[in-house]
Amino acid sequence: MTENDFVPRRPLSPGESGKVSWTAPSNIALVKYWGKKGEQLPANASLSFTLSDCKTQTSLEFEPLKGKSAEIKFDIFLDGKSREDFRSKIQLFLSRIQKYFPVLPHYRYSIHTSNTFPHSSGIASSASGMAALAACFTEMEALLTGGMETDFFMNKVSFLARLGSGSAGRSIQGNIMEWGQHPGVPGSSDLYAIPYPFDLHPVFHTYRDTILLVETGIKRVSSSSGHELMLGHPFAGPRFEVAGNHIERLRDVFKNGDLDTFIEIVEHEALALHAMMMTSSPSFILMRPATLSVIEAVRDFRNQSGIPICFTLDAGANVHLLYPEEHLSVITRFIQDQLVAYCQNGHYLCDKIGKGIQKA
């Protein structure tokens, strides 16, 4: 599919007022995307686990105007409170999607959103938030046009979500999503994410993700700024090649349930992401001392117990612990006995593999 496939084939006419609501989860990348090209397109393909409980619920109320507005009119609320600080990001998103939803400036919108996890806690709220908002606008279009086929609906939600936050395009379906054109993944595209098209061993259907909140609050560098630092990065080419190779290797890993290789690849990807940030110009060190302590403790626990737990990181200090559900009780004790001390205020979040967006 091309961008033009997402432009409505016939003019949309403003209809009546309405309201739609969707929930969307966050996701955690296994193979990291770091670096952009064009308009919110990935410099390398990525793979992610779709989460379940760390999610955003968004409702979109829309009311037709008497005529076309010069600027898109909207109000944005988080947990019932007006958030003007979100306005610029929403404005940018709406400006990007207007080509694909040309009736946009003929309405006034009220956007109400809430998260099941703390805002600025290091969980990708932009991914879940933009995915939920994209689902609302796509349903609005479906209502105005008389319906939309499910597969196209999902692709368009991912396509629009990506224009708000690149990783948001991976939060649409589950259990594993692939985003970015890759010669070894049929149907893959830079424009939207797709459900992983290959065999998946049963062990990966019930994977758990416990997020240790080492440091909460606003990140020291935004993801957008971090992606820009890959332009001209001396190690960018090799990094993109390694990411592609990891996607190739994971095909057998996911099919056979090879957890040793899964751990090797996932932890390499996490550390490579931070290595790229530490060697960019300017450079950023987003891991904290507690992050490194957790990593060491996880590796020691794995070596001593033989339990296949591993860590991954986003562009921040917090640590995601990934492990099969069958080891939940033992790993919960390990977290409480050894790792809670490294969490800010002792906080951590428990999540698991999920299925993507849901109508609320």
CSV table of C-alpha atoms in Angstrom, one decimal:
chain,number,residue,atom,x,y,z
A,1,MET,CA,0.0,0.0,0.0
A,2,THR,CA,1.1,3.6,-0.5
A,3,GLU,CA,0.2,6.8,1.3
A,4,ASN,CA,-2.5,7.6,-1.4
A,5,ASP,CA,-4.4,4.4,-0.4
A,6,PHE,CA,-5.2,6.1,2.9
A,7,VAL,CA,-6.7,9.2,1.2
A,8,PRO,CA,-10.5,8.8,1.0
A,9,ARG,CA,-11.5,7.9,-2.5
A,10,ARG,CA,-14.6,10.2,-2.4
A,11,PRO,CA,-15.2,13.5,-0.7
A,12,LEU,CA,-16.4,13.3,2.9
A,13,SER,CA,-19.3,15.5,3.9
A,14,PRO,CA,-19.7,16.7,7.5
A,15,GLY,CA,-22.3,14.7,9.4
A,16,GLU,CA,-23.9,14.9,12.8
A,17,SER,CA,-22.2,15.3,16.2
A,18,GLY,CA,-20.9,12.1,17.7
A,19,LYS,CA,-18.6,10.4,20.2
A,20,VAL,CA,-16.2,7.5,19.9
A,21,SER,CA,-14.0,5.9,22.5
A,22,TRP,CA,-11.0,3.5,22.2
A,23,THR,CA,-8.3,2.0,24.4
A,24,ALA,CA,-4.8,1.3,23.2
A,25,PRO,CA,-1.8,-0.3,25.0
A,26,SER,CA,1.8,0.7,25.1
A,27,ASN,CA,4.4,-1.7,23.6
A,28,ILE,CA,8.0,-2.6,24.3
A,29,ALA,CA,10.4,-3.0,21.4
A,30,LEU,CA,12.5,-6.1,21.2
A,31,VAL,CA,14.4,-5.0,18.1
A,32,LYS,CA,14.7,-1.2,18.6
A,33,TYR,CA,13.8,1.5,16.0
A,34,TRP,CA,16.2,4.4,16.4
A,35,GLY,CA,16.5,6.9,13.6
A,36,LYS,CA,13.9,8.4,11.2
A,37,LYS,CA,13.7,9.3,7.6
A,38,GLY,CA,11.0,11.2,5.7
A,39,GLU,CA,7.8,11.9,7.6
A,40,GLN,CA,7.9,9.6,10.6
A,41,LEU,CA,9.4,6.7,8.7
A,42,PRO,CA,11.8,4.3,10.4
A,43,ALA,CA,15.4,4.0,9.4
A,44,ASN,CA,15.3,0.3,10.4
A,45,ALA,CA,12.6,-2.3,10.9
A,46,SER,CA,11.6,-3.1,14.5
A,47,LEU,CA,9.7,-5.8,16.5
A,48,SER,CA,7.7,-5.3,19.7
A,49,PHE,CA,5.6,-7.0,22.3
A,50,THR,CA,2.2,-5.5,22.5
A,51,LEU,CA,1.3,-4.9,26.2
A,52,SER,CA,-2.0,-5.3,27.9
A,53,ASP,CA,-2.5,-3.3,31.1
A,54,CYS,CA,-0.4,-0.2,30.5
A,55,LYS,CA,-2.9,1.5,28.2
A,56,THR,CA,-4.6,4.8,27.4
A,57,GLN,CA,-8.4,5.3,27.1
A,58,THR,CA,-9.4,8.2,24.8
A,59,SER,CA,-12.8,9.5,23.8
A,60,LEU,CA,-13.3,11.9,20.9
A,61,GLU,CA,-16.4,14.1,20.8
A,62,PHE,CA,-17.0,15.8,17.5
A,63,GLU,CA,-19.4,18.6,16.5
A,64,PRO,CA,-19.8,20.0,13.0
A,65,LEU,CA,-19.0,23.7,12.4
A,66,LYS,CA,-21.0,25.9,10.2
A,67,GLY,CA,-18.1,26.1,7.8
A,68,LYS,CA,-14.5,25.1,7.4
A,69,SER,CA,-12.2,26.5,10.1
A,70,ALA,CA,-8.8,28.0,9.2
A,71,GLU,CA,-7.3,26.0,12.0
A,72,ILE,CA,-8.5,22.7,13.6
A,73,LYS,CA,-10.4,23.5,16.8
A,74,PHE,CA,-10.0,21.1,19.7
A,75,ASP,CA,-9.8,20.9,23.5
A,76,ILE,CA,-7.6,18.3,25.2
A,77,PHE,CA,-8.1,16.9,28.7
A,78,LEU,CA,-6.1,14.4,30.7
A,79,ASP,CA,-8.0,12.9,33.6
A,80,GLY,CA,-10.6,15.5,33.3
A,81,LYS,CA,-8.2,18.5,33.5
A,82,SER,CA,-7.4,20.7,30.5
A,83,ARG,CA,-3.8,20.2,29.3
A,84,GLU,CA,-2.7,23.1,27.2
A,85,ASP,CA,0.9,21.7,27.3
A,86,PHE,CA,-0.3,18.8,25.1
A,87,ARG,CA,-1.7,21.2,22.5
A,88,SER,CA,1.3,21.6,20.3
A,89,LYS,CA,1.8,17.9,19.9
A,90,ILE,CA,-1.8,17.3,19.1
A,91,GLN,CA,-1.8,20.2,16.6
A,92,LEU,CA,1.2,18.7,14.8
A,93,PHE,CA,-0.5,15.3,14.7
A,94,LEU,CA,-3.7,16.8,13.3
A,95,SER,CA,-1.8,18.7,10.7
A,96,ARG,CA,-0.1,15.5,9.5
A,97,ILE,CA,-3.3,13.5,9.3
A,98,GLN,CA,-5.5,16.1,7.5
A,99,LYS,CA,-4.5,14.9,4.1
A,100,TYR,CA,-5.9,11.5,5.0
A,101,PHE,CA,-9.0,12.9,6.7
A,102,PRO,CA,-9.8,16.0,4.8
A,103,VAL,CA,-13.1,16.7,6.7
A,104,LEU,CA,-11.0,17.3,9.8
A,105,PRO,CA,-11.3,21.2,9.8
A,106,HIS,CA,-15.1,21.0,9.5
A,107,TYR,CA,-15.5,19.9,13.1
A,108,ARG,CA,-14.7,21.0,16.6
A,109,TYR,CA,-13.3,18.2,18.9
A,110,SER,CA,-13.1,17.5,22.6
A,111,ILE,CA,-10.4,14.9,23.4
A,112,HIS,CA,-10.6,13.2,26.8
A,113,THR,CA,-7.8,10.9,27.7
A,114,SER,CA,-6.5,8.9,30.7
A,115,ASN,CA,-3.8,6.4,31.4
A,116,THR,CA,-3.7,3.3,33.6
A,117,PHE,CA,-0.1,4.2,34.4
A,118,PRO,CA,1.6,7.3,35.7
A,119,HIS,CA,2.2,10.0,33.0
A,120,SER,CA,6.0,10.6,32.5
A,121,SER,CA,6.8,7.3,34.3
A,122,GLY,CA,9.0,6.1,31.5
A,123,ILE,CA,6.2,4.0,29.8
A,124,ALA,CA,5.5,5.0,26.3
A,125,SER,CA,2.4,7.0,26.8
A,126,SER,CA,2.9,8.7,23.4
A,127,ALA,CA,2.5,5.3,21.8
A,128,SER,CA,-0.6,4.3,23.6
A,129,GLY,CA,-2.1,7.8,23.5
A,130,MET,CA,-1.6,8.4,19.8
A,131,ALA,CA,-2.8,4.9,19.0
A,132,ALA,CA,-6.0,5.4,20.9
A,133,LEU,CA,-6.5,8.9,19.3
A,134,ALA,CA,-5.8,7.5,15.8
A,135,ALA,CA,-8.4,4.7,16.4
A,136,CYS,CA,-11.0,7.4,17.3
A,137,PHE,CA,-10.4,9.4,14.2
A,138,THR,CA,-10.5,6.3,12.0
A,139,GLU,CA,-13.8,5.2,13.5
A,140,MET,CA,-15.1,8.7,12.9
A,141,GLU,CA,-14.2,8.3,9.3
A,142,ALA,CA,-15.8,4.9,9.1
A,143,LEU,CA,-19.0,6.4,10.5
A,144,LEU,CA,-19.0,9.2,7.9
A,145,THR,CA,-18.3,6.8,5.0
A,146,GLY,CA,-20.7,4.0,6.0
A,147,GLY,CA,-18.1,1.5,7.2
A,148,MET,CA,-14.6,0.2,6.7
A,149,GLU,CA,-13.1,-3.3,6.3
A,150,THR,CA,-11.4,-4.6,9.4
A,151,ASP,CA,-8.0,-5.1,7.8
A,152,PHE,CA,-8.0,-1.7,6.2
A,153,PHE,CA,-9.2,-0.1,9.5
A,154,MET,CA,-6.3,-1.6,11.4
A,155,ASN,CA,-3.8,-0.6,8.8
A,156,LYS,CA,-5.1,3.0,8.7
A,157,VAL,CA,-5.1,3.3,12.5
A,158,SER,CA,-1.5,2.2,12.5
A,159,PHE,CA,-0.7,4.5,9.6
A,160,LEU,CA,-2.2,7.5,11.4
A,161,ALA,CA,-0.8,6.6,14.8
A,162,ARG,CA,2.7,6.5,13.3
A,163,LEU,CA,2.3,10.2,12.2
A,164,GLY,CA,1.8,11.1,15.9
A,165,SER,CA,4.5,8.9,17.4
A,166,GLY,CA,6.4,6.3,15.4
A,167,SER,CA,6.2,3.5,17.9
A,168,ALA,CA,2.4,4.2,18.3
A,169,GLY,CA,1.9,2.3,15.0
A,170,ARG,CA,3.0,-0.9,16.8
A,171,SER,CA,0.3,-0.7,19.5
A,172,ILE,CA,-2.6,-1.6,17.2
A,173,GLN,CA,-2.6,-5.4,17.3
A,174,GLY,CA,-0.7,-8.2,19.1
A,175,ASN,CA,1.0,-10.3,20.2
A,176,ILE,CA,4.1,-9.2,18.3
A,177,MET,CA,4.1,-6.3,15.8
A,178,GLU,CA,6.6,-5.6,13.1
A,179,TRP,CA,7.1,-2.2,11.7
A,180,GLY,CA,9.4,-1.2,8.8
A,181,GLN,CA,10.0,-2.8,5.5
A,182,HIS,CA,12.2,-5.9,5.8
A,183,PRO,CA,13.0,-8.3,2.9
A,184,GLY,CA,12.4,-11.3,5.2
A,185,VAL,CA,9.0,-10.2,6.4
A,186,PRO,CA,6.2,-10.5,3.8
A,187,GLY,CA,3.7,-7.6,4.0
A,188,SER,CA,6.1,-5.4,6.0
A,189,SER,CA,5.9,-1.7,5.4
A,190,ASP,CA,7.4,1.6,6.6
A,191,LEU,CA,4.0,3.1,6.5
A,192,TYR,CA,2.3,1.0,9.2
A,193,ALA,CA,3.0,-2.0,11.5
A,194,ILE,CA,1.7,-5.5,10.9
A,195,PRO,CA,1.1,-8.5,13.2
A,196,TYR,CA,4.1,-10.8,13.1
A,197,PRO,CA,3.3,-13.2,10.2
A,198,PHE,CA,5.3,-16.2,11.2
A,199,ASP,CA,4.9,-19.1,13.7
A,200,LEU,CA,5.0,-18.2,17.4
A,201,HIS,CA,5.9,-20.8,20.0
A,202,PRO,CA,3.3,-21.1,22.8
A,203,VAL,CA,5.8,-19.8,25.4
A,204,PHE,CA,5.6,-16.3,23.8
A,205,HIS,CA,1.8,-16.1,24.0
A,206,THR,CA,1.9,-15.6,27.8
A,207,TYR,CA,5.1,-13.5,28.2
A,208,ARG,CA,5.2,-11.1,31.2
A,209,ASP,CA,6.7,-7.7,31.4
A,210,THR,CA,7.5,-6.1,34.8
A,211,ILE,CA,8.6,-2.5,34.5
A,212,LEU,CA,10.9,-1.3,37.2
A,213,LEU,CA,10.5,2.5,37.6
A,214,VAL,CA,14.0,3.4,38.4
A,215,GLU,CA,13.4,7.1,37.5
A,216,THR,CA,10.1,8.8,36.8
A,217,GLY,CA,9.5,12.3,35.3
A,218,ILE,CA,10.4,13.9,32.0
A,219,LYS,CA,13.2,12.3,30.0
A,220,ARG,CA,16.5,14.2,29.7
A,221,VAL,CA,16.1,14.1,25.9
A,222,SER,CA,13.0,13.6,23.9
A,223,SER,CA,12.6,10.6,21.6
A,224,SER,CA,12.3,13.0,18.6
A,225,SER,CA,15.6,14.7,19.4
A,226,GLY,CA,17.2,11.3,20.0
A,227,HIS,CA,16.1,10.0,16.6
A,228,GLU,CA,17.5,13.1,14.9
A,229,LEU,CA,20.9,12.4,16.4
A,230,MET,CA,21.1,9.3,14.2
A,231,LEU,CA,21.5,11.5,11.1
A,232,GLY,CA,25.2,11.4,10.4
A,233,HIS,CA,25.9,9.1,13.3
A,234,PRO,CA,29.2,7.3,12.5
A,235,PHE,CA,27.7,3.9,13.7
A,236,ALA,CA,24.3,4.3,12.1
A,237,GLY,CA,24.9,2.0,9.1
A,238,PRO,CA,26.2,-0.9,11.1
A,239,ARG,CA,23.4,-0.4,13.7
A,240,PHE,CA,20.7,-0.6,11.1
A,241,GLU,CA,22.3,-3.8,9.6
A,242,VAL,CA,22.5,-5.5,13.0
A,243,ALA,CA,18.8,-4.7,13.7
A,244,GLY,CA,17.8,-6.3,10.3
A,245,ASN,CA,19.9,-9.4,11.1
A,246,HIS,CA,18.2,-9.7,14.5
A,247,ILE,CA,14.8,-9.8,12.9
A,248,GLU,CA,16.0,-12.6,10.6
A,249,ARG,CA,17.4,-14.6,13.6
A,250,LEU,CA,14.2,-14.1,15.7
A,251,ARG,CA,12.1,-16.0,13.1
A,252,ASP,CA,13.6,-19.3,14.2
A,253,VAL,CA,13.7,-18.2,17.9
A,254,PHE,CA,9.9,-17.4,17.9
A,255,LYS,CA,9.1,-20.6,16.0
A,256,ASN,CA,11.2,-23.0,18.3
A,257,GLY,CA,11.0,-21.2,21.6
A,258,ASP,CA,14.7,-20.7,21.8
A,259,LEU,CA,14.9,-18.5,24.9
A,260,ASP,CA,18.6,-18.4,25.2
A,261,THR,CA,18.9,-16.7,21.8
A,262,PHE,CA,15.9,-14.6,22.5
A,263,ILE,CA,17.7,-13.3,25.7
A,264,GLU,CA,20.9,-12.7,23.8
A,265,ILE,CA,19.2,-10.6,21.0
A,266,VAL,CA,16.9,-8.7,23.3
A,267,GLU,CA,19.6,-7.6,25.7
A,268,HIS,CA,22.0,-6.8,22.9
A,269,GLU,CA,19.3,-4.5,21.4
A,270,ALA,CA,18.7,-2.7,24.6
A,271,LEU,CA,22.3,-2.0,25.2
A,272,ALA,CA,22.9,-1.0,21.5
A,273,LEU,CA,20.1,1.6,21.8
A,274,HIS,CA,21.9,3.2,24.7
A,275,ALA,CA,25.3,2.8,23.0
A,276,MET,CA,24.0,4.9,20.1
A,277,MET,CA,22.8,7.6,22.4
A,278,MET,CA,26.1,7.6,24.3
A,279,THR,CA,28.1,7.9,21.1
A,280,SER,CA,26.0,10.6,19.3
A,281,SER,CA,26.9,14.2,19.2
A,282,PRO,CA,25.8,15.6,21.6
A,283,SER,CA,25.7,12.5,23.6
A,284,PHE,CA,23.3,11.4,26.3
A,285,ILE,CA,23.5,8.9,29.2
A,286,LEU,CA,20.0,8.0,30.1
A,287,MET,CA,20.8,4.9,32.2
A,288,ARG,CA,21.2,5.7,35.9
A,289,PRO,CA,23.4,3.8,38.5
A,290,ALA,CA,20.3,1.9,39.6
A,291,THR,CA,19.7,0.8,36.0
A,292,LEU,CA,23.1,-0.8,35.9
A,293,SER,CA,22.6,-2.4,39.3
A,294,VAL,CA,19.3,-4.0,38.1
A,295,ILE,CA,21.0,-5.3,35.0
A,296,GLU,CA,23.8,-6.9,37.0
A,297,ALA,CA,21.3,-8.4,39.5
A,298,VAL,CA,19.1,-9.8,36.7
A,299,ARG,CA,22.1,-11.5,35.0
A,300,ASP,CA,23.3,-12.9,38.4
A,301,PHE,CA,19.8,-14.3,39.1
A,302,ARG,CA,19.5,-15.9,35.7
A,303,ASN,CA,23.0,-17.5,35.9
A,304,GLN,CA,22.3,-18.9,39.4
A,305,SER,CA,18.6,-20.0,38.9
A,306,GLY,CA,18.6,-21.0,35.2
A,307,ILE,CA,15.3,-19.1,34.9
A,308,PRO,CA,15.1,-17.3,31.4
A,309,ILE,CA,14.5,-13.8,32.6
A,310,CYS,CA,16.0,-10.9,30.6
A,311,PHE,CA,16.0,-7.1,30.6
A,312,THR,CA,15.3,-4.5,27.9
A,313,LEU,CA,15.3,-0.7,28.0
A,314,ASP,CA,13.6,2.1,26.2
A,315,ALA,CA,15.2,5.5,25.8
A,316,GLY,CA,15.3,6.1,29.5
A,317,ALA,CA,16.4,4.7,32.9
A,318,ASN,CA,13.6,2.2,33.6
A,319,VAL,CA,14.1,-1.5,33.1
A,320,HIS,CA,11.6,-3.9,31.6
A,321,LEU,CA,11.9,-7.5,32.8
A,322,LEU,CA,10.7,-10.1,30.3
A,323,TYR,CA,10.0,-13.7,31.2
A,324,PRO,CA,7.6,-16.6,30.6
A,325,GLU,CA,4.5,-16.6,32.8
A,326,GLU,CA,5.3,-20.0,34.3
A,327,HIS,CA,8.1,-18.3,36.4
A,328,LEU,CA,5.9,-15.5,37.7
A,329,SER,CA,5.9,-16.4,41.3
A,330,VAL,CA,9.6,-16.9,41.6
A,331,ILE,CA,10.4,-13.7,39.7
A,332,THR,CA,7.9,-11.8,41.8
A,333,ARG,CA,9.8,-12.8,45.0
A,334,PHE,CA,13.1,-11.9,43.3
A,335,ILE,CA,11.8,-8.5,42.4
A,336,GLN,CA,10.5,-7.9,45.9
A,337,ASP,CA,13.6,-9.2,47.7
A,338,GLN,CA,16.3,-7.7,45.5
A,339,LEU,CA,15.0,-5.2,42.9
A,340,VAL,CA,12.4,-3.0,44.6
A,341,ALA,CA,15.3,-1.2,46.4
A,342,TYR,CA,16.4,0.3,43.0
A,343,CYS,CA,12.9,1.5,42.1
A,344,GLN,CA,11.9,5.1,42.8
A,345,ASN,CA,9.6,5.0,45.8
A,346,GLY,CA,9.6,1.2,45.4
A,347,HIS,CA,7.3,1.5,42.4
A,348,TYR,CA,7.0,-1.1,39.6
A,349,LEU,CA,4.3,-2.0,37.1
A,350,CYS,CA,3.2,-5.5,36.1
A,351,ASP,CA,2.1,-6.2,32.6
A,352,LYS,CA,1.8,-9.0,30.0
A,353,ILE,CA,1.4,-9.7,26.3
A,354,GLY,CA,-1.8,-8.1,24.9
A,355,LYS,CA,-3.9,-7.9,21.8
A,356,GLY,CA,-3.9,-4.2,20.9
A,357,ILE,CA,-6.7,-1.6,20.5
A,358,GLN,CA,-10.2,-2.2,21.8
A,359,LYS,CA,-13.4,-0.2,21.4
A,360,ALA,CA,-14.3,1.3,24.7
